[in-house]
Amino acid sequence: MKLPPADSELGKLMAMLPRQGRVEWIGLRPKREVAMDAVTQVIAQTGAGLVGDRYSGGSGERGITLIQAEHLPVIAALSGHDAVAPATLRRNLVVSGLPLVALKGRRFRIGEVVLEGTDDCDPCSRMEAALGAGGYNAMRGHGGLCARILDGGTIHLGDAVVALQD
């Protein structure tokens, strides 16, 4: 995604992230169609993914997936549930406190790890089985963000999520 010039009005607005976020949950998908493993920390490998996740070693564009904590109640409401557990949605990190969409096309830091938001993390057809009829549509626009790992390291629960200036 190409960002507008930094000195334009839109560029200034898009760069305005006065608060940092926080990692609220970490999960790994060891294999396709098996339950996720909730962990308190994970090693992020540059250009590869998360150690222990089935996508580790892939193309790197989807090295890590993130979802907005504030969207979980929305997805629950739209799919007819009182609540939705993070593992149900199969994203690696649940992040609160800043809008993930603002990190698309930008570099950001989680703890010691530097990432770049690459694309929306659209829902897959498995959300119908996970959330029930309409689950796919309940997640549309709320699926989160895919990111590439630029500088690896360890991500911990509670780590700050901070947009970097380019």
PDB file of N, CA and C in Angstrom, residues 87-161:
ATOM      1  N   ALA A  87      -8.858 -17.422  20.069  1.00  0.00           N
ATOM      2  CA  ALA A  87      -8.435 -18.618  19.330  1.00  0.00           C
ATOM      3  C   ALA A  87      -9.427 -19.006  18.243  1.00  0.00           C
ATOM      4  N   THR A  88     -10.683 -18.680  18.426  1.00  0.00           N
ATOM      5  CA  THR A  88     -11.706 -18.999  17.427  1.00  0.00           C
ATOM      6  C   THR A  88     -11.405 -18.313  16.101  1.00  0.00           C
ATOM      7  N   LEU A  89     -10.843 -17.127  16.155  1.00  0.00           N
ATOM      8  CA  LEU A  89     -10.602 -16.326  14.959  1.00  0.00           C
ATOM      9  C   LEU A  89      -9.261 -16.610  14.299  1.00  0.00           C
ATOM     10  N   ARG A  90      -8.407 -17.387  14.953  1.00  0.00           N
ATOM     11  CA  ARG A  90      -7.169 -17.919  14.390  1.00  0.00           C
ATOM     12  C   ARG A  90      -6.154 -16.859  13.949  1.00  0.00           C
ATOM     13  N   ARG A  91      -6.078 -15.769  14.695  1.00  0.00           N
ATOM     14  CA  ARG A  91      -5.039 -14.769  14.467  1.00  0.00           C
ATOM     15  C   ARG A  91      -3.972 -14.970  15.529  1.00  0.00           C
ATOM     16  N   ASN A  92      -2.723 -14.583  15.219  1.00  0.00           N
ATOM     17  CA  ASN A  92      -1.623 -14.793  16.159  1.00  0.00           C
ATOM     18  C   ASN A  92      -1.643 -13.853  17.350  1.00  0.00           C
ATOM     19  N   LEU A  93      -1.956 -12.588  17.108  1.00  0.00           N
ATOM     20  CA  LEU A  93      -1.928 -11.609  18.188  1.00  0.00           C
ATOM     21  C   LEU A  93      -3.247 -10.864  18.272  1.00  0.00           C
ATOM     22  N   VAL A  94      -3.687 -10.621  19.488  1.00  0.00           N
ATOM     23  CA  VAL A  94      -4.787  -9.706  19.739  1.00  0.00           C
ATOM     24  C   VAL A  94      -4.152  -8.454  20.339  1.00  0.00           C
ATOM     25  N   VAL A  95      -4.428  -7.313  19.712  1.00  0.00           N
ATOM     26  CA  VAL A  95      -3.811  -6.045  20.092  1.00  0.00           C
ATOM     27  C   VAL A  95      -4.904  -5.045  20.457  1.00  0.00           C
ATOM     28  N   SER A  96      -4.693  -4.317  21.535  1.00  0.00           N
ATOM     29  CA  SER A  96      -5.641  -3.274  21.933  1.00  0.00           C
ATOM     30  C   SER A  96      -4.964  -1.909  21.901  1.00  0.00           C
ATOM     31  N   GLY A  97      -5.792  -0.868  21.866  1.00  0.00           N
ATOM     32  CA  GLY A  97      -5.298   0.480  22.108  1.00  0.00           C
ATOM     33  C   GLY A  97      -4.927   1.327  20.914  1.00  0.00           C
ATOM     34  N   LEU A  98      -4.770   0.753  19.739  1.00  0.00           N
ATOM     35  CA  LEU A  98      -4.519   1.565  18.555  1.00  0.00           C
ATOM     36  C   LEU A  98      -5.150   0.869  17.354  1.00  0.00           C
ATOM     37  N   PRO A  99      -5.559   1.630  16.345  1.00  0.00           N
ATOM     38  CA  PRO A  99      -6.241   1.038  15.195  1.00  0.00           C
ATOM     39  C   PRO A  99      -5.250   0.316  14.276  1.00  0.00           C
ATOM     40  N   LEU A 100      -5.400  -0.987  14.164  1.00  0.00           N
ATOM     41  CA  LEU A 100      -4.482  -1.764  13.321  1.00  0.00           C
ATOM     42  C   LEU A 100      -4.502  -1.316  11.868  1.00  0.00           C
ATOM     43  N   VAL A 101      -5.636  -0.887  11.380  1.00  0.00           N
ATOM     44  CA  VAL A 101      -5.726  -0.453   9.987  1.00  0.00           C
ATOM     45  C   VAL A 101      -4.734   0.681   9.699  1.00  0.00           C
ATOM     46  N   ALA A 102      -4.412   1.473  10.708  1.00  0.00           N
ATOM     47  CA  ALA A 102      -3.458   2.572  10.532  1.00  0.00           C
ATOM     48  C   ALA A 102      -2.031   2.071  10.344  1.00  0.00           C
ATOM     49  N   LEU A 103      -1.786   0.784  10.621  1.00  0.00           N
ATOM     50  CA  LEU A 103      -0.438   0.221  10.468  1.00  0.00           C
ATOM     51  C   LEU A 103      -0.236  -0.444   9.105  1.00  0.00           C
ATOM     52  N   LYS A 104      -1.265  -0.503   8.302  1.00  0.00           N
ATOM     53  CA  LYS A 104      -1.139  -1.094   6.961  1.00  0.00           C
ATOM     54  C   LYS A 104      -0.211  -0.223   6.117  1.00  0.00           C
ATOM     55  N   GLY A 105       0.823  -0.854   5.562  1.00  0.00           N
ATOM     56  CA  GLY A 105       1.801  -0.136   4.756  1.00  0.00           C
ATOM     57  C   GLY A 105       2.847   0.601   5.572  1.00  0.00           C
ATOM     58  N   ARG A 106       2.846   0.398   6.882  1.00  0.00           N
ATOM     59  CA  ARG A 106       3.784   1.089   7.770  1.00  0.00           C
ATOM     60  C   ARG A 106       4.604   0.100   8.573  1.00  0.00           C
ATOM     61  N   ARG A 107       5.721   0.595   9.076  1.00  0.00           N
ATOM     62  CA  ARG A 107       6.548  -0.195   9.994  1.00  0.00           C
ATOM     63  C   ARG A 107       6.089   0.090  11.416  1.00  0.00           C
ATOM     64  N   PHE A 108       6.157  -0.930  12.257  1.00  0.00           N
ATOM     65  CA  PHE A 108       5.809  -0.765  13.664  1.00  0.00           C
ATOM     66  C   PHE A 108       6.605  -1.760  14.490  1.00  0.00           C
ATOM     67  N   ARG A 109       6.665  -1.495  15.784  1.00  0.00           N
ATOM     68  CA  ARG A 109       7.452  -2.317  16.703  1.00  0.00           C
ATOM     69  C   ARG A 109       6.518  -2.932  17.737  1.00  0.00           C
ATOM     70  N   ILE A 110       6.755  -4.229  18.001  1.00  0.00           N
ATOM     71  CA  ILE A 110       6.113  -4.901  19.124  1.00  0.00           C
ATOM     72  C   ILE A 110       7.247  -5.455  19.969  1.00  0.00           C
ATOM     73  N   GLY A 111       7.426  -4.875  21.156  1.00  0.00           N
ATOM     74  CA  GLY A 111       8.565  -5.266  21.970  1.00  0.00           C
ATOM     75  C   GLY A 111       9.836  -4.985  21.192  1.00  0.00           C
ATOM     76  N   GLU A 112      10.648  -6.018  20.971  1.00  0.00           N
ATOM     77  CA  GLU A 112      11.913  -5.844  20.238  1.00  0.00           C
ATOM     78  C   GLU A 112      11.775  -6.172  18.757  1.00  0.00           C
ATOM     79  N   VAL A 113      10.590  -6.557  18.303  1.00  0.00           N
ATOM     80  CA  VAL A 113      10.361  -7.011  16.933  1.00  0.00           C
ATOM     81  C   VAL A 113       9.850  -5.859  16.069  1.00  0.00           C
ATOM     82  N   VAL A 114      10.428  -5.712  14.872  1.00  0.00           N
ATOM     83  CA  VAL A 114       9.975  -4.696  13.921  1.00  0.00           C
ATOM     84  C   VAL A 114       9.213  -5.402  12.807  1.00  0.00           C
ATOM     85  N   LEU A 115       8.019  -4.881  12.526  1.00  0.00           N
ATOM     86  CA  LEU A 115       7.143  -5.469  11.516  1.00  0.00           C
ATOM     87  C   LEU A 115       6.724  -4.415  10.505  1.00  0.00           C
ATOM     88  N   GLU A 116       6.140  -4.887   9.407  1.00  0.00           N
ATOM     89  CA  GLU A 116       5.537  -4.000   8.422  1.00  0.00           C
ATOM     90  C   GLU A 116       4.168  -4.556   8.075  1.00  0.00           C
ATOM     91  N   GLY A 117       3.142  -3.727   8.222  1.00  0.00           N
ATOM     92  CA  GLY A 117       1.788  -4.144   7.861  1.00  0.00           C
ATOM     93  C   GLY A 117       1.685  -4.326   6.357  1.00  0.00           C
ATOM     94  N   THR A 118       1.328  -5.526   5.911  1.00  0.00           N
ATOM     95  CA  THR A 118       1.315  -5.811   4.472  1.00  0.00           C
ATOM     96  C   THR A 118      -0.063  -5.787   3.843  1.00  0.00           C
ATOM     97  N   ASP A 119      -1.080  -6.275   4.560  1.00  0.00           N
ATOM     98  CA  ASP A 119      -2.398  -6.370   3.936  1.00  0.00           C
ATOM     99  C   ASP A 119      -3.460  -6.648   4.993  1.00  0.00           C
ATOM    100  N   ASP A 120      -4.710  -6.474   4.595  1.00  0.00           N
ATOM    101  CA  ASP A 120      -5.811  -6.868   5.465  1.00  0.00           C
ATOM    102  C   ASP A 120      -5.756  -8.373   5.664  1.00  0.00           C
ATOM    103  N   CYS A 121      -6.187  -8.833   6.806  1.00  0.00           N
ATOM    104  CA  CYS A 121      -6.254 -10.272   7.089  1.00  0.00           C
ATOM    105  C   CYS A 121      -7.726 -10.668   6.950  1.00  0.00           C
ATOM    106  N   ASP A 122      -8.125 -10.914   5.732  1.00  0.00           N
ATOM    107  CA  ASP A 122      -9.514 -11.234   5.438  1.00  0.00           C
ATOM    108  C   ASP A 122      -9.906 -12.571   6.049  1.00  0.00           C
ATOM    109  N   PRO A 123     -11.185 -12.715   6.404  1.00  0.00           N
ATOM    110  CA  PRO A 123     -11.628 -13.993   6.972  1.00  0.00           C
ATOM    111  C   PRO A 123     -11.615 -15.093   5.913  1.00  0.00           C
ATOM    112  N   CYS A 124     -11.540 -16.333   6.384  1.00  0.00           N
ATOM    113  CA  CYS A 124     -11.618 -17.474   5.476  1.00  0.00           C
ATOM    114  C   CYS A 124     -12.977 -18.148   5.649  1.00  0.00           C
ATOM    115  N   SER A 125     -13.283 -19.057   4.766  1.00  0.00           N
ATOM    116  CA  SER A 125     -14.575 -19.737   4.792  1.00  0.00           C
ATOM    117  C   SER A 125     -14.765 -20.557   6.068  1.00  0.00           C
ATOM    118  N   ARG A 126     -13.684 -20.887   6.784  1.00  0.00           N
ATOM    119  CA  ARG A 126     -13.798 -21.657   8.027  1.00  0.00           C
ATOM    120  C   ARG A 126     -14.536 -20.881   9.115  1.00  0.00           C
ATOM    121  N   MET A 127     -14.685 -19.579   8.942  1.00  0.00           N
ATOM    122  CA  MET A 127     -15.394 -18.786   9.947  1.00  0.00           C
ATOM    123  C   MET A 127     -16.878 -19.139  10.005  1.00  0.00           C
ATOM    124  N   GLU A 128     -17.423 -19.704   8.934  1.00  0.00           N
ATOM    125  CA  GLU A 128     -18.816 -20.172   8.974  1.00  0.00           C
ATOM    126  C   GLU A 128     -18.960 -21.306   9.985  1.00  0.00           C
ATOM    127  N   ALA A 129     -18.008 -22.229   9.976  1.00  0.00           N
ATOM    128  CA  ALA A 129     -18.053 -23.349  10.930  1.00  0.00           C
ATOM    129  C   ALA A 129     -17.722 -22.867  12.342  1.00  0.00           C
ATOM    130  N   ALA A 130     -16.784 -21.940  12.457  1.00  0.00           N
ATOM    131  CA  ALA A 130     -16.338 -21.477  13.774  1.00  0.00           C
ATOM    132  C   ALA A 130     -17.378 -20.600  14.473  1.00  0.00           C
ATOM    133  N   LEU A 131     -18.049 -19.739  13.695  1.00  0.00           N
ATOM    134  CA  LEU A 131     -18.975 -18.767  14.278  1.00  0.00           C
ATOM    135  C   LEU A 131     -20.435 -19.056  13.971  1.00  0.00           C
ATOM    136  N   GLY A 132     -20.682 -19.978  13.049  1.00  0.00           N
ATOM    137  CA  GLY A 132     -22.047 -20.265  12.630  1.00  0.00           C
ATOM    138  C   GLY A 132     -22.395 -19.519  11.356  1.00  0.00           C
ATOM    139  N   ALA A 133     -23.605 -19.729  10.893  1.00  0.00           N
ATOM    140  CA  ALA A 133     -24.067 -19.092   9.647  1.00  0.00           C
ATOM    141  C   ALA A 133     -23.882 -17.579   9.741  1.00  0.00           C
ATOM    142  N   GLY A 134     -23.249 -17.009   8.736  1.00  0.00           N
ATOM    143  CA  GLY A 134     -22.974 -15.579   8.706  1.00  0.00           C
ATOM    144  C   GLY A 134     -21.665 -15.194   9.356  1.00  0.00           C
ATOM    145  N   GLY A 135     -20.920 -16.165   9.848  1.00  0.00           N
ATOM    146  CA  GLY A 135     -19.644 -15.883  10.506  1.00  0.00           C
ATOM    147  C   GLY A 135     -18.640 -15.205   9.594  1.00  0.00           C
ATOM    148  N   TYR A 136     -18.599 -15.624   8.344  1.00  0.00           N
ATOM    149  CA  TYR A 136     -17.687 -15.011   7.379  1.00  0.00           C
ATOM    150  C   TYR A 136     -17.995 -13.511   7.258  1.00  0.00           C
ATOM    151  N   ASN A 137     -19.255 -13.191   7.050  1.00  0.00           N
ATOM    152  CA  ASN A 137     -19.629 -11.778   6.897  1.00  0.00           C
ATOM    153  C   ASN A 137     -19.479 -10.998   8.186  1.00  0.00           C
ATOM    154  N   ALA A 138     -19.647 -11.644   9.332  1.00  0.00           N
ATOM    155  CA  ALA A 138     -19.460 -10.960  10.618  1.00  0.00           C
ATOM    156  C   ALA A 138     -18.029 -10.464  10.776  1.00  0.00           C
ATOM    157  N   MET A 139     -17.088 -11.163  10.150  1.00  0.00           N
ATOM    158  CA  MET A 139     -15.667 -10.793  10.261  1.00  0.00           C
ATOM    159  C   MET A 139     -15.206  -9.825   9.179  1.00  0.00           C
ATOM    160  N   ARG A 140     -15.975  -9.687   8.128  1.00  0.00           N
ATOM    161  CA  ARG A 140     -15.550  -8.798   7.042  1.00  0.00           C
ATOM    162  C   ARG A 140     -15.351  -7.385   7.578  1.00  0.00           C
ATOM    163  N   GLY A 141     -14.189  -6.822   7.295  1.00  0.00           N
ATOM    164  CA  GLY A 141     -13.839  -5.497   7.795  1.00  0.00           C
ATOM    165  C   GLY A 141     -13.285  -5.504   9.212  1.00  0.00           C
ATOM    166  N   HIS A 142     -13.274  -6.677   9.837  1.00  0.00           N
ATOM    167  CA  HIS A 142     -12.781  -6.792  11.208  1.00  0.00           C
ATOM    168  C   HIS A 142     -11.738  -7.895  11.345  1.00  0.00           C
ATOM    169  N   GLY A 143     -11.224  -8.390  10.230  1.00  0.00           N
ATOM    170  CA  GLY A 143     -10.319  -9.534  10.245  1.00  0.00           C
ATOM    171  C   GLY A 143      -8.907  -9.242  10.697  1.00  0.00           C
ATOM    172  N   GLY A 144      -8.538  -7.972  10.729  1.00  0.00           N
ATOM    173  CA  GLY A 144      -7.221  -7.626  11.225  1.00  0.00           C
ATOM    174  C   GLY A 144      -6.209  -7.318  10.141  1.00  0.00           C
ATOM    175  N   LEU A 145      -4.954  -7.580  10.454  1.00  0.00           N
ATOM    176  CA  LEU A 145      -3.820  -7.165   9.634  1.00  0.00           C
ATOM    177  C   LEU A 145      -2.808  -8.298   9.517  1.00  0.00           C
ATOM    178  N   CYS A 146      -2.264  -8.470   8.332  1.00  0.00           N
ATOM    179  CA  CYS A 146      -1.119  -9.359   8.127  1.00  0.00           C
ATOM    180  C   CYS A 146       0.141  -8.489   8.151  1.00  0.00           C
ATOM    181  N   ALA A 147       1.233  -9.058   8.643  1.00  0.00           N
ATOM    182  CA  ALA A 147       2.473  -8.286   8.709  1.00  0.00           C
ATOM    183  C   ALA A 147       3.677  -9.153   8.392  1.00  0.00           C
ATOM    184  N   ARG A 148       4.686  -8.499   7.844  1.00  0.00           N
ATOM    185  CA  ARG A 148       5.983  -9.108   7.548  1.00  0.00           C
ATOM    186  C   ARG A 148       6.918  -8.795   8.714  1.00  0.00           C
ATOM    187  N   ILE A 149       7.726  -9.775   9.105  1.00  0.00           N
ATOM    188  CA  ILE A 149       8.678  -9.584  10.198  1.00  0.00           C
ATOM    189  C   ILE A 149       9.995  -9.083   9.599  1.00  0.00           C
ATOM    190  N   LEU A 150      10.336  -7.843   9.907  1.00  0.00           N
ATOM    191  CA  LEU A 150      11.561  -7.233   9.368  1.00  0.00           C
ATOM    192  C   LEU A 150      12.760  -7.509  10.255  1.00  0.00           C
ATOM    193  N   ASP A 151      12.582  -7.375  11.567  1.00  0.00           N
ATOM    194  CA  ASP A 151      13.635  -7.653  12.542  1.00  0.00           C
ATOM    195  C   ASP A 151      13.028  -8.551  13.608  1.00  0.00           C
ATOM    196  N   GLY A 152      13.530  -9.772  13.686  1.00  0.00           N
ATOM    197  CA  GLY A 152      12.970 -10.757  14.595  1.00  0.00           C
ATOM    198  C   GLY A 152      13.352 -10.543  16.048  1.00  0.00           C
ATOM    199  N   GLY A 153      12.782 -11.394  16.877  1.00  0.00           N
ATOM    200  CA  GLY A 153      13.028 -11.343  18.309  1.00  0.00           C
ATOM    201  C   GLY A 153      11.879 -12.016  19.028  1.00  0.00           C
ATOM    202  N   THR A 154      11.712 -11.709  20.289  1.00  0.00           N
ATOM    203  CA  THR A 154      10.657 -12.315  21.092  1.00  0.00           C
ATOM    204  C   THR A 154       9.551 -11.303  21.356  1.00  0.00           C
ATOM    205  N   ILE A 155       8.314 -11.749  21.193  1.00  0.00           N
ATOM    206  CA  ILE A 155       7.128 -10.957  21.521  1.00  0.00           C
ATOM    207  C   ILE A 155       6.534 -11.551  22.792  1.00  0.00           C
ATOM    208  N   HIS A 156       6.205 -10.690  23.763  1.00  0.00           N
ATOM    209  CA  HIS A 156       5.634 -11.113  25.041  1.00  0.00           C
ATOM    210  C   HIS A 156       4.239 -10.528  25.217  1.00  0.00           C
ATOM    211  N   LEU A 157       3.404 -11.215  25.981  1.00  0.00           N
ATOM    212  CA  LEU A 157       2.132 -10.631  26.403  1.00  0.00           C
ATOM    213  C   LEU A 157       2.428  -9.306  27.084  1.00  0.00           C
ATOM    214  N   GLY A 158       1.629  -8.308  26.796  1.00  0.00           N
ATOM    215  CA  GLY A 158       1.811  -7.000  27.419  1.00  0.00           C
ATOM    216  C   GLY A 158       2.774  -6.082  26.700  1.00  0.00           C
ATOM    217  N   ASP A 159       3.501  -6.578  25.688  1.00  0.00           N
ATOM    218  CA  ASP A 159       4.419  -5.720  24.946  1.00  0.00           C
ATOM    219  C   ASP A 159       3.676  -4.551  24.309  1.00  0.00           C
ATOM    220  N   ALA A 160       4.367  -3.427  24.219  1.00  0.00           N
ATOM    221  CA  ALA A 160       3.819  -2.249  23.559  1.00  0.00           C
ATOM    222  C   ALA A 160       3.835  -2.441  22.042  1.00  0.00           C
ATOM    223  N   VAL A 161       2.847  -1.858  21.382  1.00  0.00           N
ATOM    224  CA  VAL A 161       2.769  -1.828  19.926  1.00  0.00           C
ATOM    225  C   VAL A 161       2.869  -0.365  19.535  1.00  0.00           C
TER     226      VAL A 161
END
